Amino acid sequence: MSAPDKNAAPAAAQTTNFLKNIIEADLAANKFAGRGWAGVPGDASLHAAGQPDPAKIRTRFPPEPNGYLHVGHAKSICLNFGLAREYGGVCHMRFDDTNPEKEDLEYVNSILDAIQWLGFSWDAHGTHHQYQASDYFDFMYRAAELLIERGMAYVDQQTPDEMRTNRGTLTEAGKNSPWRDRPAEENLRIFREMRDGKHPEGSMVLRAKIDMASPNINLRDPAIYRIRFAEHHNTGNKWHIYPMYTFAHPIEDALERITHSICTLEFEDQRPFYDWLLGQLRDAGMFADPLPHQYEFARLNLTYVITSKRKLMQLVTEKHVDGWDDPRMPTIVGLRRRGYTPGAIQLFCERIGVSKGDSWIDYSILEGALRDDLDEKAPRAMAVLDPLKLKLTNWDALFGAGHAEPCSAPVHPHHEEMGQRLFNLTPELWIEREDFQEVPEKGFRRLFPDNMTRLKYGYVIKCTGCEKDADGKVTAVLAEVVADTKSGTPGADAVKVKGVITWVSATQGIAAEIRLYDRLFTEAQPDAGGRDFLAAINPDAKKIVQTWVEPGLATATAGTSFQFERHGYFVADRKDHGNGKLVFNRTTTLKDSWGK
Ligand code: ATP
Ligand code: MG
């Protein structure tokens, strides 16, 4: 062994994704070289007759089409599609629809949409790698018969209660079923009767015959087929038996010649069965080496976010939010509408890496990735969210009545090539209410009587007072323009000021509805310990305000992101913005406001 190289890159840089290390080692060992690929999923003989696989590795993303994808799925998508892309492989898009539940086309389409929006594709080498697990029912059935013929599966007629009792516990071995030693021919005959609908639901199951004393309970003769008289959206009424997920999944992977089957940690204890099953089916000639391997990683837990499909569904059906694409939702459609970009989500997934230990990722890491992505790209604009009128009382004397003073600002402070924004300074403006204090608190530097402040990209002004209504509420701030102080003109900084404020012309600015979104929950772990997550809903997560924005935003198209100077990042809403109506969603503030 050689001494560690002191000049080597830090270990962290190499190990943030342990799966990369595994794939690199597999590729270096030529583990998949010469493997056949038939161009379609199939068994060993089919693939053996195919071409050498043009894909260096094969991964898959296998959602059940029973809901909208969320930020946790995004991690799995970035991982599976990302690894395939990085290593010259292919990632299969597979709908895991072995459960005979009603498939909703709405979910199927939204899943395909979300993956493409994130920037990934399942097209490679001229093939559209989109599959559905229910297309493999015939293969799965054959696999079950092969196990029976090899004496590795049996029909069990114990009641569900008996089966549960005889399974044993973590400290106690299970007991063999009285049906365990039925002859293979009898198992085959009854299994075929099950298939043909001759036995009622729940009366029997097919079980793998492994070891009722195994310390791993998943190996204590797991059920692999059950009777269900249910119509399947793809296969109709053809089947009266359906495979269990743990049996179906390895077979799906093997048929598709997946090399690295990446799943979340809760499947770790299933891996021995995964390997047992594929080993049996290889020995029976159905599959060939190299068989797929399962690797587990920690699922994404994000603070202030819920990723249980069932609970997300509840938020929607009970109308705690305005649908799946509500900008407060952690669904991909929600994040998108909130103003998240594919780049931000990919950056987030890269930063959190992949680990083998469950942990909570702080929401600020997601927002940080978003700010880093948007900061570089988003055009700037001024918007006044809490408008208060500012009247420049010496305007006519200084410029002449009716004058509008042209001002300009960079579209992006670090990208001159993005050009200039043009807008006019006029004698009446909108400013933020918080920028004026009649009696200034200590350290306040903006508008208060006799103080001077700069109107950003415009002139220095001197506050002279304010107007109030009968209740004493300030209705307008009064100020005078200080001559010869316009930003960008010679001598503009001869007058020193400590404060700069943003503004929008009261006569030329445009009205816009702004939806101020915040985190949906007030608790970092809203559903921890069985807590009622609904009680942790943040009632202030959505506030609608009527605002004024820079005139140039009149042409903003839906889905475009901006940085509203000093306020944060906003996106023109994909649904409600347009046709003369301006609607912006706050994506995030400029700084992390939730701190620890
Ligand atoms: P269900 O409870 O309906 O099974 P699920 O979250 O497992 O929900 P699937 O549609 O089966 O949903 O998920 C597809 C893939 O996404 C799976 O491979 C799963 O491991 C992965 N996935 C789901 N949630 C997360 C998460 N929070 N972090 C990382 N990966 C996830
Ligand atoms: Mg699942």
XYZ file of C-alpha atoms and ligand atoms in Angstrom:
628
model
C 0.000 0.000 0.000
C 1.340 3.444 -0.845
C 1.235 6.435 1.452
C -1.721 8.755 0.919
C -0.982 11.415 -1.668
C -1.006 14.771 0.081
C -1.738 16.538 -3.196
C -4.814 14.481 -3.968
C -8.166 16.238 -4.127
C -9.960 16.283 -0.787
C -11.771 13.030 -0.135
C -15.083 14.826 0.177
C -14.964 15.875 -3.445
C -14.704 12.246 -4.523
C -17.195 10.702 -2.186
C -20.180 13.038 -2.135
C -21.799 10.469 -4.374
C -20.793 6.938 -3.423
C -22.750 5.616 -6.386
C -20.280 7.250 -8.741
C -17.474 5.340 -7.071
C -19.393 2.086 -7.558
C -20.130 2.805 -11.216
C -16.571 3.860 -11.929
C -15.263 0.658 -10.353
C -17.768 -1.432 -12.351
C -16.780 0.260 -15.587
C -13.074 -0.070 -14.814
C -13.624 -3.796 -14.243
C -15.489 -4.064 -17.553
C -18.344 -5.637 -15.686
C -20.925 -4.987 -18.386
C -18.784 -5.447 -21.476
C -20.304 -7.583 -24.213
C -23.735 -7.669 -22.628
C -26.491 -8.071 -25.194
C -29.437 -5.737 -25.537
C -32.364 -6.761 -27.701
C -33.604 -3.204 -28.180
C -36.659 -4.070 -26.086
C -37.028 -5.545 -22.591
C -36.901 -9.314 -22.499
C -35.349 -12.484 -21.124
C -31.842 -13.899 -21.490
C -32.361 -15.547 -24.872
C -33.825 -12.400 -26.369
C -30.991 -10.179 -25.158
C -28.347 -12.757 -26.111
C -29.591 -12.559 -29.699
C -29.401 -8.743 -29.596
C -26.588 -6.283 -30.257
C -23.897 -5.520 -27.701
C -25.546 -2.990 -25.415
C -24.730 0.531 -26.654
C -25.448 1.853 -23.151
C -22.534 1.692 -20.718
C -24.907 1.505 -17.770
C -28.685 1.356 -17.381
C -30.580 2.984 -14.531
C -34.310 3.540 -14.167
C -36.770 5.908 -12.567
C -39.844 3.867 -11.571
C -42.670 5.992 -10.138
C -46.118 4.652 -9.442
C -48.473 6.836 -11.479
C -50.559 7.671 -8.427
C -49.664 11.278 -7.726
C -47.602 14.272 -8.707
C -43.823 14.147 -8.375
C -42.240 16.168 -5.598
C -38.827 17.482 -4.655
C -37.875 14.050 -3.221
C -38.542 12.468 -6.588
C -36.441 15.214 -8.141
C -33.499 13.889 -6.158
C -34.093 10.402 -7.516
C -34.537 11.774 -11.059
C -31.362 13.872 -10.948
C -29.543 10.859 -9.584
C -30.754 8.214 -12.018
C -30.849 10.330 -15.166
C -27.762 12.250 -14.095
C -25.640 9.133 -13.546
C -26.762 7.656 -16.865
C -25.851 10.868 -18.650
C -22.502 11.189 -16.929
C -21.395 7.634 -17.663
C -22.657 7.132 -21.209
C -25.685 5.191 -20.082
C -29.432 5.332 -20.398
C -32.075 5.915 -17.772
C -35.376 4.153 -18.358
C -38.634 5.887 -17.578
C -40.735 3.085 -16.102
C -44.247 3.365 -14.760
C -44.514 0.921 -11.916
C -48.136 0.004 -12.417
C -48.344 -3.582 -11.197
C -51.047 -2.618 -8.708
C -54.420 -2.905 -10.415
C -55.423 0.590 -9.465
C -57.051 3.041 -11.725
C -54.305 4.781 -13.578
C -54.788 8.467 -13.958
C -53.580 9.895 -17.241
C -53.253 13.223 -15.464
C -50.507 11.724 -13.270
C -48.785 9.921 -16.130
C -48.556 13.094 -18.187
C -47.486 15.247 -15.275
C -44.664 12.797 -14.467
C -43.353 12.780 -18.033
C -43.641 16.549 -18.130
C -41.781 17.028 -14.860
C -38.815 14.903 -15.941
C -38.475 16.713 -19.241
C -38.795 20.073 -17.551
C -35.983 19.079 -15.183
C -33.860 18.651 -18.288
C -33.767 14.893 -18.778
C -34.783 12.505 -21.507
C -35.315 8.766 -21.847
C -34.567 8.767 -25.579
C -31.245 7.194 -26.452
C -29.744 5.220 -29.330
C -32.904 5.726 -31.346
C -35.108 4.158 -28.679
C -37.827 5.691 -26.590
C -37.071 4.040 -23.232
C -40.495 4.491 -21.719
C -41.881 1.322 -20.198
C -44.698 0.110 -18.025
C -44.247 -2.715 -15.589
C -47.670 -4.195 -16.348
C -46.401 -5.082 -19.823
C -44.234 -7.684 -18.068
C -47.028 -9.660 -16.362
C -46.480 -12.653 -18.665
C -42.779 -12.737 -17.798
C -43.562 -12.451 -14.099
C -46.028 -15.279 -14.316
C -43.442 -17.428 -16.078
C -40.889 -16.576 -13.392
C -43.356 -17.766 -10.752
C -43.881 -21.084 -12.548
C -40.120 -21.527 -12.876
C -39.763 -21.096 -9.118
C -42.518 -23.632 -8.510
C -40.915 -26.141 -10.885
C -37.609 -25.715 -9.088
C -39.298 -26.338 -5.733
C -38.693 -22.732 -4.745
C -42.305 -21.555 -4.412
C -45.524 -22.996 -3.029
C -49.187 -22.151 -2.707
C -50.007 -21.399 0.911
C -53.572 -21.752 2.138
C -53.070 -20.512 5.662
C -55.324 -17.652 6.639
C -53.688 -14.210 6.667
C -53.792 -14.377 10.472
C -52.037 -17.733 10.589
C -49.410 -16.470 8.199
C -48.771 -13.447 10.329
C -48.474 -15.490 13.519
C -46.233 -18.091 11.923
C -43.907 -15.497 10.456
C -42.310 -15.107 13.907
C -40.660 -11.967 15.219
C -37.295 -10.274 15.173
C -36.178 -12.501 18.052
C -38.158 -15.625 17.230
C -37.917 -17.841 14.163
C -41.040 -18.404 12.077
C -42.888 -21.703 11.693
C -43.162 -23.603 8.459
C -46.558 -23.567 6.833
C -48.313 -26.961 6.673
C -48.531 -26.384 2.900
C -44.828 -25.772 2.495
C -43.946 -29.233 1.221
C -46.640 -29.695 -1.355
C -45.299 -31.381 -4.467
C -44.389 -29.079 -7.359
C -47.101 -30.508 -9.680
C -49.776 -29.738 -7.123
C -48.449 -26.198 -6.616
C -48.418 -25.674 -10.343
C -51.990 -26.962 -10.748
C -53.367 -24.764 -7.949
C -51.365 -21.722 -9.037
C -52.887 -22.093 -12.494
C -56.320 -22.306 -10.899
C -55.513 -19.098 -9.027
C -54.595 -17.507 -12.330
C -57.831 -18.715 -13.885
C -59.941 -17.169 -11.145
C -61.003 -20.453 -9.541
C -60.207 -19.379 -5.969
C -61.533 -16.428 -3.997
C -59.453 -13.427 -2.989
C -57.501 -13.972 0.220
C -57.916 -17.751 0.165
C -54.307 -18.483 -0.802
C -51.075 -16.870 -1.964
C -47.974 -18.029 -3.757
C -44.906 -17.809 -1.530
C -41.223 -18.101 -2.259
C -39.691 -21.014 -0.351
C -36.575 -19.669 1.328
C -36.085 -19.919 5.095
C -38.656 -19.407 7.855
C -35.821 -19.066 10.380
C -33.930 -16.362 8.537
C -32.930 -13.426 10.745
C -34.149 -11.263 7.862
C -37.938 -11.483 8.042
C -38.164 -10.575 4.358
C -36.655 -13.972 3.576
C -39.224 -15.915 5.597
C -41.062 -17.205 2.565
C -42.348 -13.861 1.274
C -45.630 -13.797 -0.647
C -44.987 -13.214 -4.347
C -48.462 -13.482 -5.921
C -51.895 -12.750 -4.526
C -55.401 -13.176 -5.867
C -57.215 -9.999 -6.864
C -60.305 -9.764 -9.003
C -59.520 -6.287 -10.141
C -59.508 -4.731 -13.543
C -56.151 -3.355 -14.588
C -55.960 -0.239 -16.749
C -53.523 -1.946 -19.125
C -54.411 -5.635 -19.030
C -58.120 -5.350 -18.317
C -59.583 -8.512 -16.797
C -56.904 -10.864 -18.075
C -55.397 -11.475 -14.649
C -56.910 -12.648 -11.388
C -53.541 -12.719 -9.696
C -51.082 -9.872 -9.314
C -47.390 -9.976 -8.330
C -46.173 -8.378 -5.114
C -43.946 -5.349 -5.562
C -40.856 -7.050 -4.104
C -41.204 -9.871 -6.636
C -42.082 -7.680 -9.592
C -39.396 -5.069 -9.220
C -36.260 -7.219 -9.625
C -37.839 -8.904 -12.644
C -38.634 -5.517 -14.213
C -35.014 -4.507 -13.696
C -33.654 -7.730 -15.173
C -35.936 -7.620 -18.224
C -34.727 -4.083 -18.926
C -31.084 -5.056 -18.317
C -30.737 -2.412 -15.635
C -27.194 -2.409 -14.253
C -27.692 -0.186 -11.213
C -31.103 -0.291 -9.559
C -31.051 2.663 -7.200
C -33.682 2.928 -4.506
C -34.236 4.462 -1.090
C -32.933 2.959 2.153
C -36.179 1.352 3.271
C -35.556 -1.318 0.635
C -32.191 -2.301 2.060
C -33.644 -5.344 3.845
C -35.224 -6.420 0.573
C -31.908 -6.647 -1.223
C -31.211 -10.254 -0.153
C -34.555 -11.290 -1.673
C -33.799 -9.263 -4.800
C -30.543 -11.166 -5.192
C -32.070 -14.530 -4.259
C -34.843 -14.153 -6.820
C -32.644 -13.064 -9.711
C -30.111 -15.775 -8.821
C -32.869 -18.395 -9.002
C -34.147 -17.074 -12.310
C -30.633 -16.969 -13.737
C -30.109 -20.578 -12.697
C -33.409 -21.397 -14.360
C -32.126 -19.774 -17.577
C -34.540 -16.858 -17.627
C -31.885 -14.205 -17.005
C -28.135 -14.041 -17.520
C -25.215 -12.424 -15.761
C -24.416 -9.665 -15.143
C -27.642 -9.326 -13.158
C -28.898 -5.940 -11.964
C -27.784 -4.832 -8.530
C -29.746 -2.841 -6.032
C -28.116 0.128 -4.281
C -29.785 2.165 -1.593
C -29.433 5.848 -0.774
C -31.018 8.087 1.849
C -34.296 9.602 0.755
C -34.571 13.364 0.803
C -36.047 14.832 3.952
C -36.330 18.576 3.621
C -37.159 20.813 6.559
C -40.490 22.665 6.401
C -41.587 20.301 3.641
C -43.792 17.220 3.461
C -43.038 14.595 0.831
C -45.618 11.950 1.616
C -47.843 11.573 -1.441
C -50.810 10.792 0.762
C -50.389 13.951 2.842
C -49.796 16.105 -0.221
C -53.003 14.677 -1.637
C -54.777 15.638 1.593
C -53.520 19.234 1.302
C -55.037 19.391 -2.158
C -58.339 17.599 -1.582
C -59.038 19.454 1.655
C -58.138 22.692 -0.116
C -55.430 23.826 2.259
C -53.656 24.859 -0.938
C -54.918 25.842 -4.391
C -54.156 22.570 -6.198
C -51.099 20.454 -7.007
C -49.344 23.368 -8.662
C -49.907 25.795 -5.817
C -46.584 27.658 -5.482
C -46.433 26.607 -1.813
C -46.423 22.916 -2.737
C -43.170 20.893 -2.929
C -44.437 19.236 -6.092
C -42.391 19.840 -9.216
C -45.321 21.686 -10.789
C -45.600 23.777 -7.623
C -41.893 24.560 -7.477
C -41.981 25.494 -11.127
C -44.881 27.852 -10.661
C -43.128 29.311 -7.628
C -40.239 30.241 -9.916
C -37.803 27.412 -9.261
C -35.661 26.631 -12.281
C -34.412 23.236 -13.466
C -30.891 24.588 -12.953
C -31.610 25.421 -9.322
C -33.044 21.988 -8.584
C -30.129 20.236 -10.286
C -27.673 22.403 -8.370
C -29.475 21.568 -5.130
C -29.286 17.837 -5.837
C -25.585 18.117 -6.622
C -24.923 20.032 -3.422
C -26.753 17.639 -1.124
C -25.031 14.677 -2.744
C -26.064 11.130 -1.973
C -25.517 9.393 1.289
C -26.329 6.173 3.024
C -27.534 7.792 6.234
C -30.932 9.376 6.757
C -30.748 13.051 7.584
C -32.671 16.273 7.207
C -31.587 18.790 4.631
C -32.170 22.388 5.583
C -34.610 24.232 3.361
C -32.097 27.083 3.113
C -29.899 24.839 0.945
C -32.679 24.583 -1.619
C -33.256 28.341 -1.500
C -29.517 28.987 -1.647
C -29.230 26.961 -4.846
C -32.166 28.887 -6.251
C -30.627 32.277 -5.436
C -27.298 31.241 -6.920
C -28.985 30.141 -10.119
C -31.262 33.177 -10.440
C -28.733 35.790 -9.364
C -26.715 35.192 -12.524
C -29.654 35.185 -14.907
C -32.591 37.178 -13.623
C -33.128 40.675 -15.059
C -33.534 43.349 -12.416
C -36.513 45.615 -11.956
C -37.989 47.946 -9.369
C -41.279 47.220 -7.694
C -42.982 48.892 -4.767
C -44.813 46.344 -2.666
C -46.269 48.605 0.027
C -46.879 51.839 -1.872
C -46.812 55.290 -0.344
C -47.014 58.420 -2.527
C -43.972 60.690 -2.748
C -44.509 64.212 -4.115
C -41.541 66.182 -5.431
C -42.726 69.707 -4.709
C -40.078 71.738 -6.559
C -40.413 69.713 -9.789
C -42.158 72.336 -11.917
C -39.793 75.069 -10.777
C -36.724 72.923 -11.518
C -37.724 71.131 -14.730
C -40.887 72.858 -15.928
C -44.403 71.470 -15.665
C -45.054 68.222 -17.516
C -41.404 67.212 -17.667
C -40.457 63.558 -17.236
C -36.797 62.863 -16.560
C -35.388 59.822 -18.394
C -33.416 57.412 -16.194
C -31.652 54.192 -16.960
C -30.369 51.177 -15.061
C -28.549 48.009 -16.063
C -30.769 45.012 -16.734
C -28.161 43.022 -14.803
C -25.394 44.643 -12.763
C -22.793 42.043 -13.811
C -23.877 41.538 -17.401
C -23.562 44.709 -19.413
C -24.489 42.753 -22.548
C -28.022 42.382 -21.176
C -28.502 46.103 -21.835
C -30.278 48.939 -20.055
C -33.735 49.479 -18.643
C -35.262 52.863 -19.375
C -37.894 54.566 -17.263
C -38.862 58.090 -16.306
C -38.684 59.970 -13.075
C -41.856 62.008 -12.594
C -43.030 64.456 -9.911
C -45.206 61.818 -8.218
C -43.739 58.465 -7.310
C -44.537 55.356 -5.338
C -42.075 54.462 -2.611
C -42.143 51.794 0.114
C -44.079 52.893 3.170
C -41.196 51.673 5.349
C -38.854 54.174 3.688
C -40.397 57.110 5.530
C -40.440 57.780 9.259
C -41.848 61.072 10.484
C -39.890 60.654 13.688
C -36.898 58.534 12.715
C -35.745 55.766 14.977
C -32.063 55.614 15.781
C -29.969 54.691 12.756
C -32.774 55.235 10.214
C -31.195 56.672 7.051
C -33.968 57.052 4.568
C -36.717 59.669 4.378
C -37.525 61.816 7.391
C -37.941 65.577 7.582
C -34.812 67.491 6.544
C -32.893 64.334 5.628
C -31.483 63.688 2.173
C -31.781 60.344 0.382
C -31.064 59.173 -3.136
C -33.792 57.923 -5.443
C -32.002 54.962 -7.002
C -30.859 55.760 -10.568
C -32.274 59.279 -10.076
C -31.724 62.357 -7.954
C -30.942 63.082 -4.347
C -34.052 64.443 -2.662
C -34.584 66.261 0.597
C -37.614 65.368 2.655
C -39.706 68.353 3.728
C -42.612 66.680 5.522
C -45.697 64.627 4.869
C -49.476 64.726 4.420
C -51.834 62.811 6.696
C -55.469 61.792 6.748
C -57.942 62.462 9.543
C -56.663 59.404 11.457
C -53.100 60.634 11.320
C -52.033 58.046 8.799
C -49.370 59.292 6.398
C -50.856 59.579 2.907
C -47.953 61.214 1.082
C -44.341 62.179 1.682
C -43.146 65.582 0.493
C -39.636 66.216 -0.777
C -37.593 68.483 -3.037
C -35.213 67.423 -5.762
C -31.619 68.531 -5.143
C -30.397 69.972 -8.441
C -27.370 68.499 -10.278
C -27.304 65.217 -8.346
C -28.588 62.791 -10.978
C -26.936 59.371 -10.855
C -24.340 58.932 -13.544
C -23.844 62.654 -14.245
C -20.637 64.538 -13.348
C -20.654 65.777 -9.776
C -23.673 63.674 -8.843
C -22.009 62.476 -5.674
C -20.976 65.958 -4.488
C -23.946 65.694 -2.154
C -23.370 62.800 0.226
C -26.319 60.738 1.410
C -26.560 57.659 3.569
C -29.715 56.123 2.174
C -30.897 54.981 -1.257
C -34.504 54.061 -1.949
C -36.284 52.319 -4.802
C -39.318 53.833 -6.508
C -41.770 53.553 -9.348
C -43.351 56.467 -11.204
C -46.897 57.025 -10.004
C -48.031 58.099 -13.461
C -46.021 55.662 -15.600
C -45.594 52.605 -13.362
C -47.922 49.660 -13.864
C -50.224 48.030 -11.370
C -49.368 44.421 -10.575
C -50.706 41.789 -8.252
C -47.913 40.218 -6.249
C -48.357 37.004 -4.346
C -45.999 36.853 -1.432
C -45.302 33.189 -0.779
C -43.503 31.796 2.178
C -42.925 28.334 3.634
C -46.042 26.236 3.945
C -45.246 25.001 7.442
C -44.064 26.715 10.578
C -42.407 23.571 11.927
C -39.139 22.225 10.547
C -40.494 18.663 10.728
C -44.237 19.179 10.283
C -45.170 15.496 10.453
C -42.499 14.212 12.811
C -43.550 11.690 15.416
C -47.044 11.291 14.008
C -47.844 14.952 14.663
C -50.831 16.482 12.898
C -49.093 18.309 10.064
C -52.195 20.357 9.325
C -51.764 22.105 12.673
C -48.361 23.330 11.494
C -49.624 25.046 8.351
C -48.249 28.575 8.108
C -51.327 30.824 7.760
C -49.124 33.577 6.315
C -47.615 31.479 3.546
C -49.622 33.362 0.931
C -50.373 37.068 0.969
C -51.662 39.001 -1.984
C -50.634 42.631 -2.367
C -51.462 45.267 -4.965
C -48.247 46.883 -6.086
C -46.615 49.136 -8.652
C -43.842 47.973 -10.930
C -41.443 49.476 -13.441
C -43.141 50.149 -16.834
C -40.811 47.771 -18.712
C -42.477 44.828 -16.952
C -45.578 45.373 -19.099
C -44.038 42.992 -21.621
C -42.918 40.327 -19.132
C -44.002 36.900 -20.325
C -45.444 34.234 -18.047
C -42.758 32.096 -16.459
C -40.024 34.755 -16.621
C -38.054 35.409 -13.454
C -36.901 38.809 -12.184
C -35.050 40.154 -9.252
C -37.091 42.988 -7.814
C -34.339 45.085 -6.316
C -34.130 44.711 -2.531
C -37.196 42.419 -2.400
C -36.090 39.119 -3.858
C -36.847 36.929 -6.859
C -40.246 36.927 -8.506
C -41.715 35.080 -11.454
C -44.557 36.058 -13.749
C -47.245 33.530 -12.855
C -47.732 30.757 -15.411
C -51.478 30.653 -15.005
C -52.802 34.086 -14.184
C -50.258 36.506 -15.674
C -50.994 37.919 -19.113
C -53.795 39.442 -21.172
C -53.123 42.837 -19.675
C -52.956 41.551 -16.104
C -49.629 41.446 -14.283
C -49.270 38.756 -11.636
C -45.956 37.910 -10.006
C -45.160 35.213 -7.454
C -42.445 35.754 -4.923
C -40.030 32.895 -5.445
C -37.769 33.770 -2.540
C -36.427 36.739 -0.671
C -32.873 37.966 -1.293
C -31.531 36.660 1.990
C -32.360 33.674 4.098
C -35.030 35.144 6.345
C -35.783 32.000 8.306
C -32.347 31.699 9.917
C -31.776 29.233 12.677
P -45.442 5.652 -2.570
O -45.645 5.780 -1.112
O -46.634 5.992 -3.372
O -44.714 4.419 -3.021
P -43.001 6.951 -3.320
O -42.565 8.274 -2.794
O -42.192 5.759 -3.067
O -44.467 6.857 -2.824
P -42.832 6.297 -6.109
O -43.684 6.785 -7.198
O -42.802 4.865 -5.846
O -43.258 7.122 -4.843
O -41.359 6.869 -6.272
C -40.581 6.766 -7.434
C -39.131 6.821 -7.070
O -38.825 8.026 -6.384
C -38.754 5.680 -6.166
O -37.628 5.038 -6.722
C -38.435 6.325 -4.853
O -37.373 5.691 -4.231
C -38.065 7.749 -5.236
N -38.405 8.668 -4.157
C -39.626 8.898 -3.642
N -39.561 9.782 -2.624
C -38.255 10.117 -2.479
C -37.525 10.991 -1.589
N -38.131 11.686 -0.630
N -36.191 11.082 -1.768
C -35.575 10.401 -2.733
N -36.184 9.565 -3.582
C -37.514 9.419 -3.466
Mg -42.859 3.684 -3.963
